[in-house]
mmCIF file of C-alpha atoms in Angstrom:
data_model
loop_
_atom_site.group_PDB
_atom_site.id
_atom_site.type_symbol
_atom_site.label_atom_id
_atom_site.label_comp_id
_atom_site.label_asym_id
_atom_site.label_seq_id
_atom_site.Cartn_x
_atom_site.Cartn_y
_atom_site.Cartn_z
ATOM 1 C CA MET A 1 106.448 187.673 29.763
ATOM 2 C CA GLU A 2 109.396 186.524 31.871
ATOM 3 C CA GLN A 3 108.864 189.662 34.020
ATOM 4 C CA ALA A 4 105.446 188.904 34.463
ATOM 5 C CA GLN A 5 106.145 185.114 35.586
ATOM 6 C CA LYS A 6 108.456 186.758 37.745
ATOM 7 C CA GLU A 7 105.821 189.271 39.701
ATOM 8 C CA LYS A 8 103.480 185.962 39.655
ATOM 9 C CA TRP A 9 106.152 183.685 41.524
ATOM 10 C CA ILE A 10 107.379 186.843 44.047
ATOM 11 C CA LYS A 11 103.815 187.263 45.267
ATOM 12 C CA ILE A 12 103.429 183.581 45.721
ATOM 13 C CA ALA A 13 105.431 183.454 47.973
ATOM 14 C CA LYS A 14 104.707 186.747 50.068
ATOM 15 C CA ILE A 15 101.380 184.899 50.455
ATOM 16 C CA GLY A 16 103.288 181.613 51.217
ATOM 17 C CA LEU A 17 105.158 183.994 53.967
ATOM 18 C CA LEU A 18 102.458 185.066 55.493
ATOM 19 C CA LEU A 19 100.471 182.017 56.378
ATOM 20 C CA LEU A 20 103.625 180.714 57.959
ATOM 21 C CA VAL A 21 103.445 183.491 59.791
ATOM 22 C CA VAL A 22 99.906 183.008 60.830
ATOM 23 C CA ILE A 23 100.035 179.520 61.758
ATOM 24 C CA ASP A 24 102.430 180.841 63.832
ATOM 25 C CA LEU A 25 100.870 183.004 65.979
ATOM 26 C CA TYR A 26 97.592 180.972 66.110
ATOM 27 C CA THR A 27 99.009 177.737 67.240
ATOM 28 C CA ARG A 28 101.140 179.713 70.051
ATOM 29 C CA PHE A 29 97.898 181.314 70.974
ATOM 30 C CA ILE A 30 96.031 177.801 71.513
ATOM 31 C CA SER A 31 99.441 177.003 73.062
ATOM 32 C CA ASN A 32 98.714 179.348 76.002
ATOM 33 C CA ARG A 33 94.921 178.895 76.196
ATOM 34 C CA ALA A 34 95.924 175.017 76.959
ATOM 35 C CA PRO A 35 94.853 173.756 80.074
ATOM 36 C CA THR A 36 97.400 172.137 82.157
ATOM 37 C CA LEU A 37 96.439 168.804 83.479
ATOM 38 C CA PRO A 38 96.143 168.389 87.634
ATOM 39 C CA THR A 39 98.078 166.233 89.066
ATOM 40 C CA PRO A 40 96.293 162.336 89.918
ATOM 41 C CA VAL A 41 94.882 161.956 92.935
ATOM 42 C CA VAL A 42 95.627 158.905 95.238
ATOM 43 C CA MET A 43 94.252 157.531 98.363
ATOM 44 C CA VAL A 44 97.004 156.396 100.363
ATOM 45 C CA ALA A 45 97.369 154.759 104.030
ATOM 46 C CA LYS A 46 99.603 153.081 105.952
ATOM 47 C CA PRO A 47 100.138 149.109 106.606
ATOM 48 C CA LEU A 48 97.836 147.708 109.426
ATOM 49 C CA LYS A 49 99.309 144.864 111.975
ATOM 50 C CA LEU A 50 96.813 142.683 112.656
ATOM 51 C CA PRO A 51 97.147 138.959 114.005
ATOM 52 C CA ILE A 52 96.933 136.816 110.198
ATOM 53 C CA THR A 53 97.191 133.294 110.321
ATOM 54 C CA GLU A 54 99.508 131.609 108.013
ATOM 55 C CA TYR A 55 97.268 129.012 105.679
ATOM 56 C CA ILE A 56 97.527 125.941 103.021
ATOM 57 C CA THR A 57 95.135 126.856 100.074
ATOM 58 C CA GLN A 58 94.328 124.531 97.194
ATOM 59 C CA THR A 59 91.975 124.250 95.031
ATOM 60 C CA GLY A 60 89.895 120.429 96.059
ATOM 61 C CA ASN A 61 86.927 118.441 94.047
ATOM 62 C CA ILE A 62 83.795 117.345 96.247
ATOM 63 C CA VAL A 63 82.909 113.557 96.158
ATOM 64 C CA SER A 64 80.132 111.988 97.515
ATOM 65 C CA PHE A 65 80.448 109.690 100.726
ATOM 66 C CA ASN A 66 78.841 106.594 99.410
ATOM 67 C CA SER A 67 77.884 106.146 95.445
ATOM 68 C CA VAL A 68 76.325 102.558 94.608
ATOM 69 C CA ASP A 69 75.491 102.074 91.240
ATOM 70 C CA LEU A 70 71.724 99.667 91.328
ATOM 71 C CA VAL A 71 71.797 96.958 89.616
ATOM 72 C CA ALA A 72 69.370 93.706 87.973
ATOM 73 C CA ARG A 73 71.123 90.982 89.395
ATOM 74 C CA VAL A 74 67.990 88.874 88.194
ATOM 75 C CA GLU A 75 66.900 88.049 84.989
ATOM 76 C CA GLY A 76 62.784 89.730 84.017
ATOM 77 C CA TYR A 77 61.484 92.245 83.029
ATOM 78 C CA LEU A 78 61.001 95.436 84.360
ATOM 79 C CA ASP A 79 57.691 95.959 86.074
ATOM 80 C CA ALA A 80 57.920 98.531 88.341
ATOM 81 C CA ILE A 81 59.853 102.084 89.133
ATOM 82 C CA HIS A 82 59.041 103.642 92.721
ATOM 83 C CA PHE A 83 61.089 107.201 93.033
ATOM 84 C CA VAL A 84 61.201 110.594 91.022
ATOM 85 C CA ASP A 85 64.428 111.016 89.378
ATOM 86 C CA GLY A 86 66.618 113.399 91.350
ATOM 87 C CA THR A 87 65.129 113.044 94.239
ATOM 88 C CA PHE A 88 66.149 112.335 97.759
ATOM 89 C CA VAL A 89 64.982 108.349 99.018
ATOM 90 C CA LYS A 90 65.713 107.017 102.322
ATOM 91 C CA LYS A 91 67.424 104.327 103.418
ATOM 92 C CA GLY A 92 65.422 100.978 102.356
ATOM 93 C CA LYS A 93 62.737 102.653 100.620
ATOM 94 C CA ASN A 94 61.658 100.381 97.334
ATOM 95 C CA LEU A 95 62.795 101.986 94.087
ATOM 96 C CA PHE A 96 62.528 99.158 91.475
ATOM 97 C CA ILE A 97 60.527 95.948 91.128
ATOM 98 C CA ILE A 98 61.555 93.463 88.384
ATOM 99 C CA GLU A 99 59.128 90.644 87.279
ATOM 100 C CA GLN A 100 58.403 88.714 90.718
ATOM 101 C CA GLU A 101 56.107 85.156 89.884
ATOM 102 C CA PRO A 102 58.666 83.271 88.430
ATOM 103 C CA TYR A 103 61.454 83.704 90.914
ATOM 104 C CA LEU A 104 58.163 83.259 93.712
ATOM 105 C CA GLU A 105 57.068 80.234 92.170
ATOM 106 C CA LYS A 106 60.555 78.723 92.758
ATOM 107 C CA LEU A 107 60.816 79.489 95.846
ATOM 108 C CA ARG A 108 56.858 78.023 96.879
ATOM 109 C CA GLU A 109 59.000 74.920 94.983
ATOM 110 C CA ALA A 110 61.722 75.371 97.018
ATOM 111 C CA ARG A 111 59.440 75.376 100.538
ATOM 112 C CA ALA A 112 57.633 72.242 99.055
ATOM 113 C CA THR A 113 60.211 70.139 98.507
ATOM 114 C CA VAL A 114 61.305 70.894 101.864
ATOM 115 C CA THR A 115 58.288 69.802 103.418
ATOM 116 C CA ALA A 116 58.515 66.862 101.167
ATOM 117 C CA GLN A 117 62.087 65.991 102.069
ATOM 118 C CA LYS A 118 61.413 66.310 106.168
ATOM 119 C CA ALA A 119 58.633 63.900 105.870
ATOM 120 C CA ILE A 120 60.852 61.005 103.619
ATOM 121 C CA GLN A 121 63.597 62.253 106.681
ATOM 122 C CA THR A 122 61.304 61.016 109.358
ATOM 123 C CA TYR A 123 59.783 58.140 108.184
ATOM 124 C CA ASP A 124 63.835 56.401 107.094
ATOM 125 C CA LYS A 125 64.447 57.457 111.080
ATOM 126 C CA THR A 126 61.427 55.689 111.995
ATOM 127 C CA GLU A 127 62.401 52.402 110.178
ATOM 128 C CA TYR A 128 65.620 52.643 111.045
ATOM 129 C CA GLU A 129 64.834 52.602 114.821
ATOM 130 C CA ARG A 130 62.236 50.342 113.890
ATOM 131 C CA GLN A 131 65.207 47.478 112.216
ATOM 132 C CA LYS A 132 67.157 48.387 115.704
ATOM 133 C CA ARG A 133 64.495 46.831 117.606
ATOM 134 C CA MET A 134 63.753 44.014 115.301
ATOM 135 C CA PHE A 135 67.058 43.174 115.596
ATOM 136 C CA LYS A 136 67.551 42.788 118.466
ATOM 137 C CA GLU A 137 64.906 40.287 119.086
ATOM 138 C CA ASN A 138 65.898 38.570 115.613
ATOM 139 C CA ALA A 139 63.507 39.395 113.974
ATOM 140 C CA THR A 140 65.567 40.935 110.748
ATOM 141 C CA SER A 141 69.482 41.524 109.209
ATOM 142 C CA LEU A 142 72.031 43.279 110.685
ATOM 143 C CA ASN A 143 71.616 44.494 106.581
ATOM 144 C CA ASN A 144 68.492 45.377 106.699
ATOM 145 C CA VAL A 145 69.952 48.021 109.266
ATOM 146 C CA GLN A 146 72.111 48.968 107.450
ATOM 147 C CA LYS A 147 70.094 49.798 104.325
ATOM 148 C CA TRP A 148 67.942 51.996 106.847
ATOM 149 C CA PHE A 149 70.809 53.457 108.535
ATOM 150 C CA ALA A 150 72.144 54.533 104.904
ATOM 151 C CA LYS A 151 68.666 55.805 104.280
ATOM 152 C CA SER A 152 68.041 57.861 107.169
ATOM 153 C CA GLN A 153 71.789 59.854 106.206
ATOM 154 C CA GLU A 154 70.697 60.178 102.756
ATOM 155 C CA SER A 155 67.661 61.812 103.626
ATOM 156 C CA GLU A 156 68.616 63.682 106.028
ATOM 157 C CA ALA A 157 71.968 65.546 103.119
ATOM 158 C CA GLU A 158 68.616 65.909 100.857
ATOM 159 C CA VAL A 159 66.849 67.644 103.744
ATOM 160 C CA ALA A 160 69.848 70.128 104.250
ATOM 161 C CA LYS A 161 70.055 70.355 100.346
ATOM 162 C CA ALA A 162 66.517 71.292 99.896
ATOM 163 C CA VAL A 163 66.566 74.167 102.607
ATOM 164 C CA ALA A 164 69.861 75.540 101.193
ATOM 165 C CA ASN A 165 67.405 75.513 97.525
ATOM 166 C CA GLU A 166 65.310 77.294 99.536
ATOM 167 C CA ALA A 167 67.550 80.312 101.078
ATOM 168 C CA ILE A 168 68.353 80.332 97.022
ATOM 169 C CA ALA A 169 65.189 80.412 96.135
ATOM 170 C CA ALA A 170 64.681 83.408 98.744
ATOM 171 C CA ILE A 171 67.557 85.157 97.948
ATOM 172 C CA ASN A 172 66.834 85.277 94.681
ATOM 173 C CA TYR A 173 62.964 86.732 95.247
ATOM 174 C CA SER A 174 64.640 88.980 97.492
ATOM 175 C CA TYR A 175 66.694 90.446 94.248
ATOM 176 C CA THR A 176 63.537 91.163 92.325
ATOM 177 C CA GLU A 177 63.250 94.488 94.902
ATOM 178 C CA VAL A 178 66.132 96.619 94.199
ATOM 179 C CA ASN A 179 66.301 99.350 97.495
ATOM 180 C CA ALA A 180 67.729 102.000 97.969
ATOM 181 C CA PRO A 181 70.908 100.579 100.489
ATOM 182 C CA PHE A 182 71.330 104.096 102.227
ATOM 183 C CA ASP A 183 69.999 107.773 102.258
ATOM 184 C CA GLY A 184 71.198 109.338 99.428
ATOM 185 C CA ARG A 185 69.976 110.965 96.205
ATOM 186 C CA ILE A 186 69.343 108.959 93.108
ATOM 187 C CA GLY A 187 70.059 110.161 89.783
ATOM 188 C CA ARG A 188 67.394 109.217 86.783
ATOM 189 C CA HIS A 189 66.260 105.850 86.212
ATOM 190 C CA MET A 190 68.560 104.743 83.605
ATOM 191 C CA ILE A 191 66.230 101.212 82.278
ATOM 192 C CA ASP A 192 62.326 102.059 81.355
ATOM 193 C CA VAL A 193 59.356 99.959 82.691
ATOM 194 C CA GLY A 194 58.881 96.606 80.570
ATOM 195 C CA ASN A 195 62.497 95.813 79.312
ATOM 196 C CA LEU A 196 64.138 92.975 80.122
ATOM 197 C CA VAL A 197 66.742 93.482 82.586
ATOM 198 C CA GLY A 198 69.400 91.863 83.554
ATOM 199 C CA ASN A 199 70.127 89.370 80.453
ATOM 200 C CA GLY A 200 73.392 87.591 80.719
ATOM 201 C CA ALA A 201 74.829 90.632 83.108
ATOM 202 C CA ALA A 202 73.863 92.986 85.874
ATOM 203 C CA THR A 203 71.746 95.830 83.923
ATOM 204 C CA ILE A 204 73.065 99.134 86.088
ATOM 205 C CA LEU A 205 68.796 100.392 86.482
ATOM 206 C CA ALA A 206 70.257 103.794 88.182
ATOM 207 C CA THR A 207 72.775 105.495 90.838
ATOM 208 C CA ILE A 208 72.613 106.737 94.279
ATOM 209 C CA ASN A 209 74.963 109.089 95.993
ATOM 210 C CA GLN A 210 75.123 110.399 99.823
ATOM 211 C CA LEU A 211 75.367 113.705 100.009
ATOM 212 C CA ASP A 212 75.406 113.877 104.068
ATOM 213 C CA PRO A 213 78.620 114.240 104.665
ATOM 214 C CA ILE A 214 80.618 114.884 102.374
ATOM 215 C CA TYR A 215 84.100 113.861 100.749
ATOM 216 C CA ILE A 216 86.283 116.840 99.361
ATOM 217 C CA TYR A 217 89.820 114.992 97.649
ATOM 218 C CA PHE A 218 92.821 117.635 97.536
ATOM 219 C CA ASN A 219 96.331 117.609 96.163
ATOM 220 C CA LEU A 220 99.292 119.957 98.076
ATOM 221 C CA ASN A 221 102.688 119.839 96.776
ATOM 222 C CA GLU A 222 105.709 118.695 98.217
ATOM 223 C CA ILE A 223 106.254 122.198 99.916
ATOM 224 C CA ASP A 224 103.010 122.425 101.703
ATOM 225 C CA PHE A 225 102.989 118.619 102.736
ATOM 226 C CA ILE A 226 106.068 119.145 104.924
ATOM 227 C CA LYS A 227 104.338 122.634 106.477
ATOM 228 C CA LEU A 228 101.075 120.130 107.102
ATOM 229 C CA ARG A 229 103.202 117.179 108.167
ATOM 230 C CA ALA A 230 105.589 119.929 110.888
ATOM 231 C CA VAL A 231 102.121 121.626 112.475
ATOM 232 C CA ALA A 232 101.089 116.993 113.146
ATOM 233 C CA LYS A 233 104.707 116.548 114.466
ATOM 234 C CA ALA A 234 104.191 119.380 117.265
ATOM 235 C CA ASN A 235 100.758 117.839 117.851
ATOM 236 C CA GLY A 236 102.058 114.798 118.205
ATOM 237 C CA ALA A 237 101.803 113.349 114.532
ATOM 238 C CA SER A 238 99.001 110.551 115.737
ATOM 239 C CA GLU A 239 96.330 109.075 113.539
ATOM 240 C CA LYS A 240 93.443 111.175 116.101
ATOM 241 C CA VAL A 241 96.199 114.227 115.819
ATOM 242 C CA ILE A 242 95.848 114.446 111.745
ATOM 243 C CA ARG A 243 91.638 113.450 111.373
ATOM 244 C CA GLN A 244 91.640 116.276 113.687
ATOM 245 C CA ILE A 245 92.980 118.987 111.613
ATOM 246 C CA PRO A 246 90.345 121.459 110.708
ATOM 247 C CA VAL A 247 89.615 122.337 106.978
ATOM 248 C CA GLN A 248 87.829 125.230 105.295
ATOM 249 C CA VAL A 249 86.364 125.148 102.575
ATOM 250 C CA GLY A 250 84.356 127.864 100.062
ATOM 251 C CA LEU A 251 83.102 127.585 96.988
ATOM 252 C CA GLN A 252 83.893 129.227 93.937
ATOM 253 C CA ASN A 253 81.438 132.330 94.237
ATOM 254 C CA GLU A 254 81.983 132.695 97.860
ATOM 255 C CA SER A 255 84.666 135.518 98.985
ATOM 256 C CA GLY A 256 84.873 133.482 102.106
ATOM 257 C CA TYR A 257 85.017 129.253 103.318
ATOM 258 C CA GLN A 258 81.376 128.914 104.708
ATOM 259 C CA TYR A 259 82.091 125.516 105.746
ATOM 260 C CA GLU A 260 84.351 123.379 107.768
ATOM 261 C CA GLY A 261 85.026 119.825 108.208
ATOM 262 C CA LYS A 262 88.489 117.741 109.771
ATOM 263 C CA LEU A 263 90.341 116.198 107.818
ATOM 264 C CA ASP A 264 90.234 112.275 107.015
ATOM 265 C CA PHE A 265 92.851 110.620 104.488
ATOM 266 C CA VAL A 266 96.159 111.266 104.189
ATOM 267 C CA ASN A 267 97.891 108.869 100.823
ATOM 268 C CA THR A 268 100.610 107.028 101.664
ATOM 269 C CA GLY A 269 103.250 108.933 99.332
ATOM 270 C CA LEU A 270 103.844 111.557 97.297
ATOM 271 C CA ASN A 271 102.681 110.903 93.674
ATOM 272 C CA ALA A 272 106.191 110.581 91.701
ATOM 273 C CA SER A 273 104.344 111.839 88.364
ATOM 274 C CA THR A 274 103.062 114.903 90.033
ATOM 275 C CA GLY A 275 105.668 115.872 93.452
ATOM 276 C CA THR A 276 101.994 116.019 95.058
ATOM 277 C CA MET A 277 100.398 114.617 98.308
ATOM 278 C CA GLN A 278 96.300 113.506 98.125
ATOM 279 C CA PHE A 279 94.305 114.487 101.218
ATOM 280 C CA ARG A 280 91.039 113.920 101.874
ATOM 281 C CA ALA A 281 88.733 115.910 104.518
ATOM 282 C CA LEU A 282 85.161 115.155 105.926
ATOM 283 C CA LEU A 283 82.847 117.795 106.123
ATOM 284 C CA PRO A 284 78.767 117.811 106.714
ATOM 285 C CA ASN A 285 76.238 118.414 104.313
ATOM 286 C CA LYS A 286 73.064 118.983 105.821
ATOM 287 C CA ASP A 287 71.693 121.094 103.796
ATOM 288 C CA TYR A 288 73.247 119.127 100.484
ATOM 289 C CA SER A 289 74.865 122.543 99.654
ATOM 290 C CA LEU A 290 77.723 120.608 98.459
ATOM 291 C CA LEU A 291 77.509 118.453 95.369
ATOM 292 C CA PRO A 292 79.272 116.044 93.930
ATOM 293 C CA GLY A 293 82.077 116.832 90.768
ATOM 294 C CA LEU A 294 81.835 120.679 92.430
ATOM 295 C CA PHE A 295 85.324 122.433 92.168
ATOM 296 C CA VAL A 296 85.932 124.191 95.691
ATOM 297 C CA GLN A 297 88.620 126.194 97.810
ATOM 298 C CA ILE A 298 90.061 124.390 100.341
ATOM 299 C CA ARG A 299 92.822 126.037 103.358
ATOM 300 C CA VAL A 300 94.153 124.743 106.222
ATOM 301 C CA ALA A 301 96.176 126.260 108.908
ATOM 302 C CA ILE A 302 99.683 125.872 109.563
ATOM 303 C CA SER A 303 100.779 128.440 112.278
ATOM 304 C CA ASP A 304 98.745 130.413 114.870
ATOM 305 C CA PRO A 305 97.738 133.990 114.502
ATOM 306 C CA ALA A 306 100.640 136.173 114.423
ATOM 307 C CA PRO A 307 100.910 140.473 114.157
ATOM 308 C CA GLN A 308 101.779 140.757 110.332
ATOM 309 C CA LEU A 309 101.795 144.171 108.329
ATOM 310 C CA THR A 310 98.593 144.142 106.693
ATOM 311 C CA VAL A 311 97.314 146.110 102.972
ATOM 312 C CA PRO A 312 93.831 145.394 101.845
ATOM 313 C CA ASP A 313 93.783 142.905 99.273
ATOM 314 C CA THR A 314 92.384 145.546 96.366
ATOM 315 C CA ALA A 315 96.047 146.807 96.330
ATOM 316 C CA VAL A 316 97.926 144.463 95.708
ATOM 317 C CA GLN A 317 98.593 144.495 91.868
ATOM 318 C CA TYR A 318 100.168 141.423 89.684
ATOM 319 C CA ASP A 319 102.300 140.934 86.567
ATOM 320 C CA GLN A 320 104.207 138.193 85.014
ATOM 321 C CA ILE A 321 106.956 138.522 87.422
ATOM 322 C CA GLY A 322 105.175 138.281 90.277
ATOM 323 C CA SER A 323 103.024 140.981 93.468
ATOM 324 C CA TYR A 324 103.911 144.179 93.930
ATOM 325 C CA LEU A 325 102.585 147.403 95.534
ATOM 326 C CA LEU A 326 102.870 150.957 94.519
ATOM 327 C CA VAL A 327 103.652 153.713 97.310
ATOM 328 C CA VAL A 328 104.587 157.617 97.424
ATOM 329 C CA ASP A 329 107.289 157.792 98.599
ATOM 330 C CA PRO A 330 107.950 162.136 100.663
ATOM 331 C CA GLN A 331 108.063 163.509 97.794
ATOM 332 C CA ASN A 332 105.028 162.289 96.077
ATOM 333 C CA LYS A 333 106.415 160.245 92.980
ATOM 334 C CA VAL A 334 104.926 156.507 92.936
ATOM 335 C CA ASN A 335 107.300 154.282 93.469
ATOM 336 C CA LEU A 336 106.479 150.235 92.402
ATOM 337 C CA GLN A 337 107.631 147.585 95.383
ATOM 338 C CA ARG A 338 108.157 143.222 95.206
ATOM 339 C CA VAL A 339 106.459 142.347 98.008
ATOM 340 C CA VAL A 340 106.379 138.712 99.480
ATOM 341 C CA LEU A 341 102.362 138.456 100.364
ATOM 342 C CA GLY A 342 101.443 135.901 103.717
ATOM 343 C CA GLY A 343 97.719 134.993 104.443
ATOM 344 C CA LEU A 344 94.242 136.735 103.326
ATOM 345 C CA GLU A 345 92.370 137.324 106.460
ATOM 346 C CA LYS A 346 89.017 139.237 105.710
ATOM 347 C CA GLY A 347 89.614 140.918 103.384
ATOM 348 C CA ARG A 348 93.498 142.275 104.074
ATOM 349 C CA ARG A 349 96.497 140.506 102.995
ATOM 350 C CA ALA A 350 99.289 140.030 104.872
ATOM 351 C CA ILE A 351 102.799 141.518 103.582
ATOM 352 C CA LEU A 352 106.019 139.356 104.514
ATOM 353 C CA GLN A 353 108.403 141.171 102.906
ATOM 354 C CA GLY A 354 108.174 144.381 101.091
ATOM 355 C CA ILE A 355 107.510 146.856 102.332
ATOM 356 C CA LYS A 356 107.971 148.978 106.154
ATOM 357 C CA PRO A 357 105.391 150.050 108.658
ATOM 358 C CA GLU A 358 105.328 153.954 108.070
ATOM 359 C CA GLU A 359 105.547 153.694 104.248
ATOM 360 C CA GLN A 360 102.115 155.393 102.210
ATOM 361 C CA ILE A 361 100.738 152.629 100.581
ATOM 362 C CA ILE A 362 98.524 153.486 97.397
ATOM 363 C CA VAL A 363 94.392 151.595 98.317
ATOM 364 C CA GLY A 364 92.736 154.266 95.774
ATOM 365 C CA GLY A 365 93.105 155.004 92.500
ATOM 366 C CA LEU A 366 95.307 153.198 91.616
ATOM 367 C CA GLN A 367 94.125 153.771 87.971
ATOM 368 C CA ASN A 368 95.530 157.128 88.252
ATOM 369 C CA ALA A 369 99.430 155.923 89.763
ATOM 370 C CA THR A 370 101.840 155.172 87.472
ATOM 371 C CA PRO A 371 106.066 154.287 88.633
ATOM 372 C CA GLY A 372 107.701 157.250 88.827
ATOM 373 C CA ASN A 373 105.043 159.722 87.617
ATOM 374 C CA LEU A 374 104.225 162.081 90.969
ATOM 375 C CA VAL A 375 100.733 161.813 92.658
ATOM 376 C CA ALA A 376 98.720 164.353 94.972
ATOM 377 C CA PRO A 377 98.379 162.193 97.822
ATOM 378 C CA GLN A 378 95.223 161.517 100.418
ATOM 379 C CA SER A 379 94.824 159.680 103.466
ATOM 380 C CA GLU A 380 93.044 157.109 104.568
ATOM 381 C CA LYS A 381 93.602 156.587 108.494
ATOM 382 C CA ASN A 382 95.166 153.112 107.246
ATOM 383 C CA ALA A 383 95.679 150.716 104.761
#
């Protein structure tokens, strides 16, 4: 019994040994047939020296050149609305009509009062002149002369009072029509026809914004402000010079800067809590493509064009430390080189520090390049 058991275990051991030999042979066979991965291909080029302008860039916010809340300045029921919500209106266009009849009647009453007071004034002056003539002929007393002189003065004052009341009535009547104060775009009406407005408070009826020209506000940090101030000083630093500094603007979905205006306002000092200075640019906006509330990209030139090494902006990589480029050395090994970035002009980024003119910059196939690994570089004309 024990002999049979022993032979059984010897047989299992032989089978296990045979399996190990087969597995070893199969592994060697597969490894010999496994393909060798090719060296990854990348596109390289040397930096290109181009004239580049240094810019200050910042994000700005568009604000209306003028913005007015149209309010009801007299009390009454809203009778009519003469515009379509969200449309452009011309200066002087009638927009709202507030109940006019009570104010028109008050104006008529005031005019009638003026007429009546002028008639009284004419009579009093005539009588005063008559009393003076009669006094010279000893036909009346001095007391009567003085009485009619006082009456003529009183009636003159009453005429002035009546004329002032007529002017006030005319002003109140004019307030029943709310007109556009300038060319602009009006928002939606806030009050519907038939509602009582101006009841003890100025009721906001709508808001109108002037969009051409238009303002853009932005803030610069202390370093950028000093750079911009140096440019202004170099050109005289007068208010006229500051207002001639060009400002280029681009919308968030645009790659370039399609709009241009002038610097319009510089605040009196830095904001102590943020360490920034507020600026304002004024831009023409004939096609109304710039709307209040939009955020835009702004850049201001702070140097004349100067030759600098440039690479495609797409070749610049970023990590938590900062910006870098991938460079292929003479042994075709990828190196990571930290760089200091300059201005961006037509898709090319100026490199102020970190590369040399003869170096091979990886400009294509960046996904195949890992620092320290070998690559197969293929040359472009330049970077």
